[in-house]
Tab-separated table of C-alpha atoms in Angstrom:
chain	number	residue	atom	x	y	z
M	26	THR	CA	0.000	0.000	0.000
M	27	HIS	CA	1.015	3.617	-0.555
M	28	ARG	CA	-0.779	6.535	1.077
M	29	LYS	CA	-3.545	4.161	2.236
M	30	LYS	CA	-4.140	2.894	-1.306
M	31	VAL	CA	-3.191	-0.487	-2.740
M	32	ALA	CA	-0.576	0.223	-5.393
M	33	GLY	CA	0.161	-3.325	-6.554
M	34	ALA	CA	1.800	-6.505	-5.327
M	35	VAL	CA	5.158	-8.224	-5.034
M	36	GLY	CA	6.049	-11.850	-5.647
M	37	PHE	CA	8.715	-14.204	-6.923
M	38	ASN	CA	9.110	-16.753	-9.708
M	39	VAL	CA	9.111	-20.262	-8.202
M	40	ARG	CA	11.324	-21.574	-11.042
M	41	ASN	CA	14.161	-19.050	-11.110
M	42	GLY	CA	13.550	-16.980	-7.972
M	43	ASN	CA	13.235	-13.637	-9.755
M	44	PHE	CA	11.596	-10.993	-7.567
M	45	CYS	CA	8.678	-9.160	-9.179
M	46	ILE	CA	7.109	-5.792	-8.427
M	47	VAL	CA	3.691	-5.386	-10.064
M	48	ARG	CA	2.195	-1.896	-9.996
M	49	SER	CA	-1.537	-1.567	-10.565
M	50	LYS	CA	-4.252	1.050	-10.660
M	51	THR	CA	-6.713	-1.389	-9.103
M	52	THR	CA	-6.033	-4.824	-7.639
M	53	LEU	CA	-8.500	-7.729	-7.546
M	54	LEU	CA	-8.126	-10.757	-5.282
M	55	ALA	CA	-9.749	-14.001	-6.480
M	56	THR	CA	-7.671	-16.482	-4.498
M	57	GLY	CA	-10.374	-18.883	-3.343
M	58	ASP	CA	-10.852	-20.372	0.087
M	59	ALA	CA	-8.288	-21.543	2.646
M	60	VAL	CA	-7.442	-25.210	3.187
M	61	ARG	CA	-4.476	-27.200	4.624
M	62	LEU	CA	-5.047	-25.702	8.091
M	63	TRP	CA	-6.450	-28.918	9.576
M	64	PRO	CA	-5.591	-32.618	9.013
M	65	ASN	CA	-7.726	-34.327	6.373
M	66	ALA	CA	-9.273	-37.777	6.035
M	67	SER	CA	-6.305	-39.335	4.222
M	68	GLY	CA	-3.523	-37.746	6.267
M	69	LEU	CA	-1.932	-36.449	3.059
M	70	PRO	CA	-1.787	-32.636	3.268
M	71	PHE	CA	-2.547	-32.048	-0.418
M	72	ASN	CA	-5.433	-34.562	-0.657
M	73	THR	CA	-7.931	-31.877	0.328
M	74	TRP	CA	-11.645	-31.461	-0.321
M	75	GLN	CA	-11.040	-28.196	-2.200
M	76	SER	CA	-7.885	-27.212	-4.099
M	77	PRO	CA	-4.809	-27.565	-1.837
M	78	PHE	CA	-3.246	-24.555	-3.535
M	79	ASN	CA	-5.875	-22.320	-1.936
M	80	ASN	CA	-3.971	-21.493	1.235
M	81	GLY	CA	-5.684	-18.245	2.178
M	82	ALA	CA	-3.077	-16.044	0.506
M	83	GLY	CA	-5.672	-13.464	-0.514
M	84	HIS	CA	-7.121	-13.289	2.991
M	85	ALA	CA	-3.638	-12.864	4.476
M	86	MET	CA	-2.387	-10.275	1.974
M	87	ALA	CA	-5.529	-8.198	2.322
M	88	PHE	CA	-5.418	-8.338	6.126
M	89	ARG	CA	-1.803	-7.154	6.154
M	90	ALA	CA	-2.823	-4.303	3.840
M	91	GLY	CA	-5.508	-3.221	6.310
M	92	ALA	CA	-8.639	-4.833	4.862
M	93	SER	CA	-11.416	-6.157	7.095
M	94	LEU	CA	-12.349	-9.828	7.238
M	95	ALA	CA	-15.523	-11.303	8.701
M	96	ASN	CA	-16.531	-14.466	10.530
M	97	MET	CA	-13.290	-16.377	10.153
M	98	GLU	CA	-14.496	-18.613	12.987
M	99	LEU	CA	-17.410	-19.929	10.887
M	100	THR	CA	-15.798	-22.821	9.066
M	101	VAL	CA	-17.033	-25.516	6.685
M	102	ASN	CA	-16.967	-29.314	6.765
M	103	THR	CA	-18.535	-31.902	4.517
M	104	LEU	CA	-18.708	-35.674	4.210
M	105	VAL	CA	-15.942	-37.571	2.428
M	106	PRO	CA	-15.160	-41.252	1.816
M	107	LYS	CA	-13.129	-42.765	4.643
M	108	GLY	CA	-9.456	-42.283	3.780
M	109	PHE	CA	-10.047	-40.148	0.677
M	110	SER	CA	-10.769	-36.444	0.966
M	111	ALA	CA	-12.970	-36.029	-2.074
M	112	ALA	CA	-15.677	-33.535	-2.868
M	113	GLY	CA	-18.924	-34.692	-4.423
M	114	LEU	CA	-20.586	-37.037	-1.909
M	115	ASN	CA	-23.659	-34.802	-1.950
M	116	ALA	CA	-24.346	-36.342	-5.352
M	117	PHE	CA	-25.322	-39.551	-3.535
M	118	MET	CA	-27.909	-37.735	-1.448
M	119	GLY	CA	-29.190	-35.918	-4.509
M	120	MET	CA	-29.898	-39.278	-6.138
M	121	GLY	CA	-31.691	-40.594	-3.046
M	122	ALA	CA	-28.989	-42.434	-1.069
M	123	TYR	CA	-29.270	-42.777	2.704
M	124	LEU	CA	-26.886	-41.988	5.539
M	125	VAL	CA	-26.841	-44.844	8.059
M	126	ASN	CA	-24.952	-45.609	11.265
M	127	SER	CA	-23.321	-48.880	12.350
M	128	LEU	CA	-26.740	-50.192	13.448
M	129	GLY	CA	-28.106	-49.679	9.945
M	130	GLU	CA	-30.306	-46.807	11.114
M	131	ARG	CA	-30.915	-43.651	9.142
M	132	TYR	CA	-30.115	-40.689	11.377
M	133	MET	CA	-30.514	-37.443	9.475
M	134	GLN	CA	-34.244	-37.188	10.226
M	135	LYS	CA	-33.168	-36.455	13.820
M	136	VAL	CA	-31.318	-33.368	12.587
M	137	HIS	CA	-33.480	-31.886	9.814
M	138	PRO	CA	-36.992	-32.518	8.417
M	139	MET	CA	-35.509	-33.072	4.942
M	140	ALA	CA	-33.221	-35.814	6.334
M	141	GLU	CA	-30.476	-36.473	3.749
M	142	GLY	CA	-31.702	-33.441	1.813
M	143	ALA	CA	-30.495	-31.158	4.614
M	144	PRO	CA	-27.827	-28.486	4.015
M	145	ARG	CA	-24.267	-29.760	3.728
M	146	TYR	CA	-23.111	-28.478	7.114
M	147	LEU	CA	-25.972	-30.345	8.831
M	148	LEU	CA	-25.039	-33.602	7.088
M	149	ALA	CA	-21.603	-33.207	8.644
M	150	LEU	CA	-23.076	-32.308	12.046
M	151	GLY	CA	-25.487	-35.257	12.051
M	152	THR	CA	-22.708	-37.683	11.154
M	153	TYR	CA	-20.431	-36.160	13.769
M	154	ARG	CA	-23.084	-36.681	16.455
M	155	GLU	CA	-23.567	-40.327	15.498
M	156	MET	CA	-19.838	-40.990	15.699
M	157	LYS	CA	-19.443	-39.194	19.025
M	158	GLY	CA	-22.525	-41.003	20.330
M	159	GLY	CA	-20.887	-44.390	19.807
M	160	ARG	CA	-22.957	-45.330	16.751
M	161	GLY	CA	-20.162	-45.089	14.200
M	162	PRO	CA	-18.793	-45.820	11.737
M	163	CYS	CA	-21.284	-44.169	9.401
M	164	TYR	CA	-21.988	-45.007	5.783
M	165	VAL	CA	-23.609	-43.914	2.549
M	166	ASP	CA	-26.144	-46.567	1.535
M	167	SER	CA	-26.927	-46.523	-2.190
M	168	ARG	CA	-27.904	-50.197	-2.500
M	169	HIS	CA	-31.597	-49.405	-3.010
M	170	LEU	CA	-31.063	-47.031	-5.940
M	171	PRO	CA	-32.193	-48.130	-9.431
M	172	LYS	CA	-29.467	-49.317	-11.807
M	173	GLU	CA	-30.066	-46.342	-14.097
M	174	ALA	CA	-29.520	-43.938	-11.215
M	175	MET	CA	-26.346	-45.744	-10.113
M	176	HIS	CA	-24.973	-45.695	-13.653
M	177	TYR	CA	-25.581	-41.947	-13.931
M	178	LEU	CA	-24.096	-41.406	-10.470
M	179	THR	CA	-20.885	-43.358	-11.073
M	180	THR	CA	-20.234	-42.303	-14.671
M	181	ARG	CA	-21.469	-38.713	-14.763
M	182	LEU	CA	-21.793	-37.138	-11.317
M	183	LEU	CA	-19.083	-38.525	-9.032
M	184	PRO	CA	-16.149	-38.260	-11.490
M	185	VAL	CA	-16.797	-34.517	-11.939
M	186	ASP	CA	-15.433	-33.447	-8.542
M	187	LYS	CA	-12.791	-36.155	-8.190
M	188	ASP	CA	-12.003	-38.052	-11.360
M	189	THR	CA	-10.088	-40.689	-9.376
M	190	PHE	CA	-12.981	-41.516	-7.039
M	191	MET	CA	-14.152	-44.603	-8.928
M	192	ILE	CA	-10.537	-45.810	-9.133
M	193	PHE	CA	-10.397	-45.432	-5.346
M	194	CYS	CA	-13.562	-47.556	-5.020
M	195	LYS	CA	-12.130	-50.216	-7.331
M	196	GLN	CA	-8.880	-50.397	-5.356
M	197	LYS	CA	-10.892	-50.751	-2.135
M	198	GLY	CA	-12.985	-53.503	-3.696
M	199	LEU	CA	-16.181	-51.477	-3.310
M	200	ASN	CA	-19.254	-52.097	-5.436
M	201	LEU	CA	-21.556	-49.185	-4.672
M	202	GLU	CA	-24.595	-51.179	-5.867
M	203	LYS	CA	-23.936	-53.838	-3.209
M	204	ASP	CA	-21.673	-52.322	-0.548
M	205	LEU	CA	-21.925	-49.546	2.009
M	206	LEU	CA	-19.438	-46.691	1.562
M	207	GLU	CA	-17.830	-45.726	4.878
M	208	ILE	CA	-17.631	-41.967	5.362
M	209	ASP	CA	-15.762	-39.490	7.509
M	210	ILE	CA	-15.872	-35.760	8.252
M	211	SER	CA	-13.682	-33.753	5.894
M	212	GLU	CA	-10.924	-31.423	6.944
M	213	THR	CA	-12.146	-28.014	8.036
M	214	GLN	CA	-11.759	-25.105	5.648
M	215	ILE	CA	-12.312	-21.361	5.572
M	216	ALA	CA	-14.747	-20.486	2.840
M	217	GLY	CA	-17.113	-17.851	1.592
M	218	ILE	CA	-18.135	-20.667	-0.739
M	219	THR	CA	-20.649	-23.493	-0.038
M	220	GLY	CA	-22.755	-21.690	2.486
M	221	SER	CA	-20.333	-20.219	4.982
M	222	VAL	CA	-19.997	-16.491	5.553
M	223	SER	CA	-16.288	-16.064	6.176
M	224	GLY	CA	-13.797	-14.023	4.203
M	225	LEU	CA	-13.078	-10.517	2.996
M	226	VAL	CA	-15.686	-7.840	3.612
M	227	ILE	CA	-16.781	-6.298	0.298
M	228	ASP	CA	-19.554	-3.971	-0.820
M	229	GLU	CA	-21.955	-4.548	-3.718
M	230	GLU	CA	-19.252	-3.485	-6.202
M	231	GLY	CA	-16.610	-5.785	-4.741
M	232	LYS	CA	-14.624	-3.069	-2.983
M	233	THR	CA	-12.833	-4.110	0.180
M	234	THR	CA	-12.301	-1.672	3.040
M	235	VAL	CA	-8.969	-0.599	1.490
M	236	ASP	CA	-8.972	1.850	-1.418
M	237	ARG	CA	-8.377	0.320	-4.890
M	238	LEU	CA	-8.477	-3.246	-3.540
M	239	TYR	CA	-11.285	-5.487	-4.817
M	240	ALA	CA	-12.138	-9.127	-4.169
M	241	ALA	CA	-14.350	-11.766	-5.768
M	242	GLY	CA	-15.257	-15.412	-5.343
M	243	ALA	CA	-14.716	-17.705	-2.378
M	244	CYS	CA	-12.342	-15.373	-0.528
M	245	THR	CA	-15.238	-12.963	0.079
M	246	VAL	CA	-18.379	-12.797	2.229
M	247	PRO	CA	-20.434	-14.443	0.886
M	248	SER	CA	-19.917	-15.977	-2.541
M	249	TYR	CA	-21.818	-19.200	-3.033
M	250	ALA	CA	-20.005	-21.847	-5.077
M	251	LEU	CA	-19.931	-21.650	-8.888
M	252	SER	CA	-22.803	-19.172	-9.116
M	253	GLY	CA	-21.031	-16.839	-6.687
M	254	ALA	CA	-17.733	-17.137	-8.519
M	255	LEU	CA	-19.364	-16.331	-11.860
M	256	ALA	CA	-21.482	-13.462	-10.559
M	257	THR	CA	-18.815	-11.737	-8.492
M	258	GLY	CA	-16.101	-12.436	-11.045
M	259	TYR	CA	-18.096	-10.678	-13.741
M	260	THR	CA	-19.430	-7.766	-11.696
M	261	VAL	CA	-16.340	-7.085	-9.603
M	262	GLY	CA	-13.954	-7.556	-12.512
M	263	SER	CA	-15.972	-5.100	-14.580
M	264	GLU	CA	-16.047	-2.556	-11.763
M	265	ALA	CA	-12.307	-2.813	-11.041
M	266	ALA	CA	-11.519	-2.385	-14.743
M	267	LYS	CA	-13.877	0.589	-15.052
M	268	VAL	CA	-12.272	2.350	-12.088
M	269	ALA	CA	-8.766	1.608	-13.393
M	270	LEU	CA	-9.612	3.445	-16.612
M	271	THR	CA	-10.297	6.611	-14.611
M	272	ILE	CA	-6.873	6.562	-12.904
M	273	SER	CA	-4.037	8.129	-14.885
M	274	ASP	CA	-1.165	6.487	-13.014
M	275	ALA	CA	-0.744	3.587	-10.597
M	276	GLY	CA	1.211	5.855	-8.293
M	277	GLY	CA	4.358	5.186	-6.348
M	278	TYR	CA	5.196	2.708	-3.644
M	279	ASN	CA	7.213	2.721	-0.452
M	280	LYS	CA	10.653	1.400	-1.414
M	281	GLU	CA	11.560	0.682	2.200
M	282	ASP	CA	8.504	-1.564	2.571
M	283	VAL	CA	9.371	-3.436	-0.625
M	284	GLU	CA	12.998	-3.903	0.425
M	285	LYS	CA	11.862	-5.174	3.823
M	286	GLU	CA	9.536	-7.676	2.156
M	287	PHE	CA	12.325	-8.728	-0.224
M	288	ARG	CA	14.623	-9.576	2.687
M	289	ALA	CA	11.876	-11.434	4.536
M	290	VAL	CA	10.832	-13.464	1.481
M	291	TYR	CA	14.324	-14.674	0.584
M	292	ALA	CA	15.650	-15.200	4.119
M	293	PRO	CA	14.719	-18.939	4.248
M	294	VAL	CA	16.524	-19.778	0.994
M	295	ASN	CA	19.603	-17.797	2.058
M	296	ARG	CA	19.712	-19.490	5.461
M	297	LYS	CA	22.630	-21.925	5.842
M	298	GLU	CA	20.777	-24.309	8.129
M	299	GLY	CA	17.309	-24.840	9.511
M	300	LEU	CA	14.270	-27.106	9.499
M	301	PRO	CA	12.083	-27.927	6.462
M	302	CYS	CA	8.809	-26.051	6.135
M	303	GLN	CA	6.800	-29.291	6.096
M	304	ARG	CA	7.586	-29.826	9.773
M	305	PHE	CA	6.253	-26.391	10.656
M	306	GLU	CA	3.129	-26.832	8.542
M	307	ASN	CA	2.438	-30.248	10.093
M	308	LYS	CA	2.815	-28.707	13.542
M	309	LEU	CA	0.378	-25.954	12.577
M	310	ARG	CA	-2.244	-28.520	11.540
M	311	GLN	CA	-1.779	-30.401	14.795
M	312	ILE	CA	-2.270	-27.234	16.856
M	313	MET	CA	-5.413	-26.357	14.915
M	314	ALA	CA	-6.826	-29.873	15.347
M	315	ASP	CA	-6.057	-30.018	19.069
M	316	TYR	CA	-7.142	-26.536	20.148
M	317	VAL	CA	-9.157	-24.948	17.305
M	318	GLY	CA	-10.946	-28.107	16.224
M	319	ASP	CA	-14.507	-29.393	16.061
M	320	ILE	CA	-15.487	-28.407	19.618
M	321	LYS	CA	-13.830	-25.285	20.959
M	322	THR	CA	-13.500	-23.912	24.489
M	323	GLU	CA	-12.035	-20.734	25.937
M	324	LYS	CA	-9.168	-22.633	27.563
M	325	GLY	CA	-8.408	-24.559	24.386
M	326	LEU	CA	-8.504	-21.489	22.144
M	327	LYS	CA	-6.236	-19.501	24.446
M	328	THR	CA	-3.805	-22.427	24.581
M	329	GLY	CA	-3.946	-22.711	20.801
M	330	LEU	CA	-3.167	-19.019	20.382
M	331	GLU	CA	-0.170	-19.367	22.693
M	332	LYS	CA	1.124	-22.295	20.660
M	333	LEU	CA	0.552	-20.478	17.363
M	334	LYS	CA	2.511	-17.524	18.729
M	335	ALA	CA	5.346	-19.842	19.777
M	336	LEU	CA	5.354	-21.392	16.302
M	337	GLU	CA	5.512	-17.922	14.725
M	338	GLU	CA	8.505	-17.045	16.899
M	339	LYS	CA	10.352	-20.043	15.436
M	340	ARG	CA	9.776	-18.950	11.837
M	341	ASP	CA	13.395	-17.849	11.557
M	342	GLU	CA	14.377	-21.518	11.815
M	343	VAL	CA	12.667	-22.434	8.523
M	344	LYS	CA	15.070	-23.394	5.732
M	345	ALA	CA	14.176	-23.594	2.014
M	346	GLU	CA	16.443	-25.644	-0.240
M	347	ASN	CA	15.076	-24.207	-3.482
M	348	PHE	CA	12.510	-21.766	-4.811
M	349	HIS	CA	9.717	-24.335	-4.800
M	350	GLU	CA	10.270	-24.836	-1.077
M	351	LEU	CA	10.420	-21.060	-0.706
M	352	MET	CA	6.888	-20.962	-2.117
M	353	ARG	CA	5.827	-23.444	0.570
M	354	VAL	CA	7.374	-21.195	3.224
M	355	ALA	CA	5.348	-18.248	1.897
M	356	GLU	CA	2.213	-20.395	2.030
M	357	PHE	CA	2.987	-21.428	5.605
M	358	ARG	CA	3.353	-17.780	6.592
M	359	ASP	CA	-0.155	-17.104	5.291
M	360	LEU	CA	-1.634	-20.255	6.842
M	361	LEU	CA	-0.194	-19.342	10.224
M	362	LEU	CA	-1.872	-15.929	10.098
M	363	ILE	CA	-5.185	-17.457	9.008
M	364	GLY	CA	-5.009	-19.906	11.909
M	365	GLU	CA	-4.560	-17.047	14.348
M	366	LEU	CA	-7.468	-15.119	12.802
M	367	VAL	CA	-9.741	-18.154	13.176
M	368	ALA	CA	-8.778	-18.716	16.811
M	369	LYS	CA	-9.143	-15.032	17.731
M	370	ALA	CA	-12.624	-14.777	16.198
M	371	ALA	CA	-13.727	-18.115	17.685
M	372	LEU	CA	-12.655	-16.936	21.129
M	373	GLU	CA	-14.850	-13.838	20.866
M	374	ARG	CA	-17.951	-15.643	19.539
M	375	LYS	CA	-19.237	-17.024	22.843
M	376	GLU	CA	-21.977	-19.194	21.356
M	377	SER	CA	-22.453	-22.076	18.897
M	378	ARG	CA	-23.797	-21.274	15.404
M	379	MET	CA	-24.616	-22.828	12.026
M	380	GLY	CA	-24.423	-26.491	12.977
M	381	SER	CA	-20.846	-27.733	12.669
M	382	ALA	CA	-19.569	-24.321	11.496
M	383	HIS	CA	-18.837	-23.146	15.039
M	384	ILE	CA	-19.296	-25.305	18.138
M	385	ARG	CA	-18.295	-23.954	21.534
M	386	GLY	CA	-18.357	-26.680	24.175
M	387	ASP	CA	-18.604	-24.022	26.882
M	388	TYR	CA	-21.358	-22.111	25.026
M	389	PRO	CA	-23.439	-24.835	23.289
M	390	ALA	CA	-26.494	-22.672	22.527
M	391	THR	CA	-26.984	-20.124	19.743
M	392	ASP	CA	-27.254	-16.636	21.257
M	393	ASP	CA	-29.056	-14.379	18.778
M	394	GLU	CA	-29.470	-11.665	21.389
M	395	HIS	CA	-25.734	-11.012	21.599
M	396	PHE	CA	-24.148	-12.668	18.540
M	397	HIS	CA	-26.574	-12.354	15.608
M	398	GLY	CA	-24.036	-10.662	13.371
M	399	SER	CA	-20.439	-10.729	12.207
M	400	MET	CA	-17.073	-10.858	13.896
M	401	ILE	CA	-14.957	-8.276	12.051
M	402	LEU	CA	-11.186	-8.701	12.085
M	403	LYS	CA	-8.745	-5.958	11.199
M	404	LYS	CA	-5.058	-5.276	11.705
M	405	GLY	CA	-4.441	-3.140	14.776
M	406	ARG	CA	-1.372	-1.343	16.034
M	407	ALA	CA	1.928	-3.260	16.103
M	408	ASN	CA	0.404	-5.870	13.751
M	409	THR	CA	-2.084	-7.050	16.366
M	410	ILE	CA	-5.458	-8.574	15.472
M	411	GLN	CA	-8.414	-6.371	16.358
M	412	VAL	CA	-11.782	-8.153	16.709
M	413	THR	CA	-15.083	-6.272	16.901
M	414	PHE	CA	-18.694	-7.438	16.666
M	415	GLU	CA	-21.010	-5.964	14.027
M	416	PRO	CA	-24.762	-6.649	14.507
M	417	ALA	CA	-26.566	-8.116	11.500
M	418	ASN	CA	-28.679	-5.000	10.993
M	419	LYS	CA	-25.609	-2.843	10.362
M	420	THR	CA	-23.173	-2.703	7.464
M	421	ALA	CA	-19.583	-3.708	8.320
M	422	GLN	CA	-17.125	-0.933	7.593
């Protein structure tokens, strides 16, 4: 930023390491959601429900530039096959499949009148309750579906989200016409997509709270799935381009800030010794799972924040062997900030809300009197995180 306006961005080439300064009249973030913050069903960090390359970079960059984010504590889960973090299981329910527990009982009618037709986050919550209640494992039961429906499901619907899903079933020896498919809860993610309301605060034209910075898609509040990506991409892109045409020059930038960022970016690859980034990222996921996981408490969140701070203080020990690993270090830096934003907001929302999106063990009820609205996060003095509550009947600024 320069004079409280976004003047562009900096980055580096992951192949040759060249540092880039990109000046712009307007800047648009369309970086998607944030994953890789929690362990997933397979244990492989890049086998995520959504794209593993969406690491919250847009959220983090915008926050550092002074933009406001909202509801980072309201996260998203879905159902995935056991051992394979794949999107698309809702296709089963759309075709009429059942969710059953280890006793063979359907359980979603206890959660929602539409049973398996309930919203995605309630499917995850209902399954979570069955597992915690000692009635797991849980399964998708498609054995009653007509052959025509199963053929359409396995050849047209399921391969769309994960084209290797049917290969996975074959390797597991699963025949979905005869066998139950064991399921698990997916890794948690931060998303303005698929029904959550977390991400960058924007107005109807896609402007963030920082001048000349726009955002579209799943990194914003809210942008629902493909329809949201298309609508905001078109409208916000058009608006950002229109405004850019009215600006004669991108303006200058603070050379000291750029030089400081340059030194920080390349420090890990210039370091003679240190630990690989993967160890730090794995530790981050473990902290998030242990203290900022499915059921949160004040004590757990405060402990998690302490551990995240301790992990941040060890960042100078990260060593990158090449520019690809340097990219991973940059991603870890963003993930670490996102983790702290989630924990800070979750600590302030002293209630449970939106099914599995936010469960406080010490505040199990939804409290509309005090928390019907958004938690707004913004950078404070000395790079602190400032959290304020904005009632639903007001516009976040």
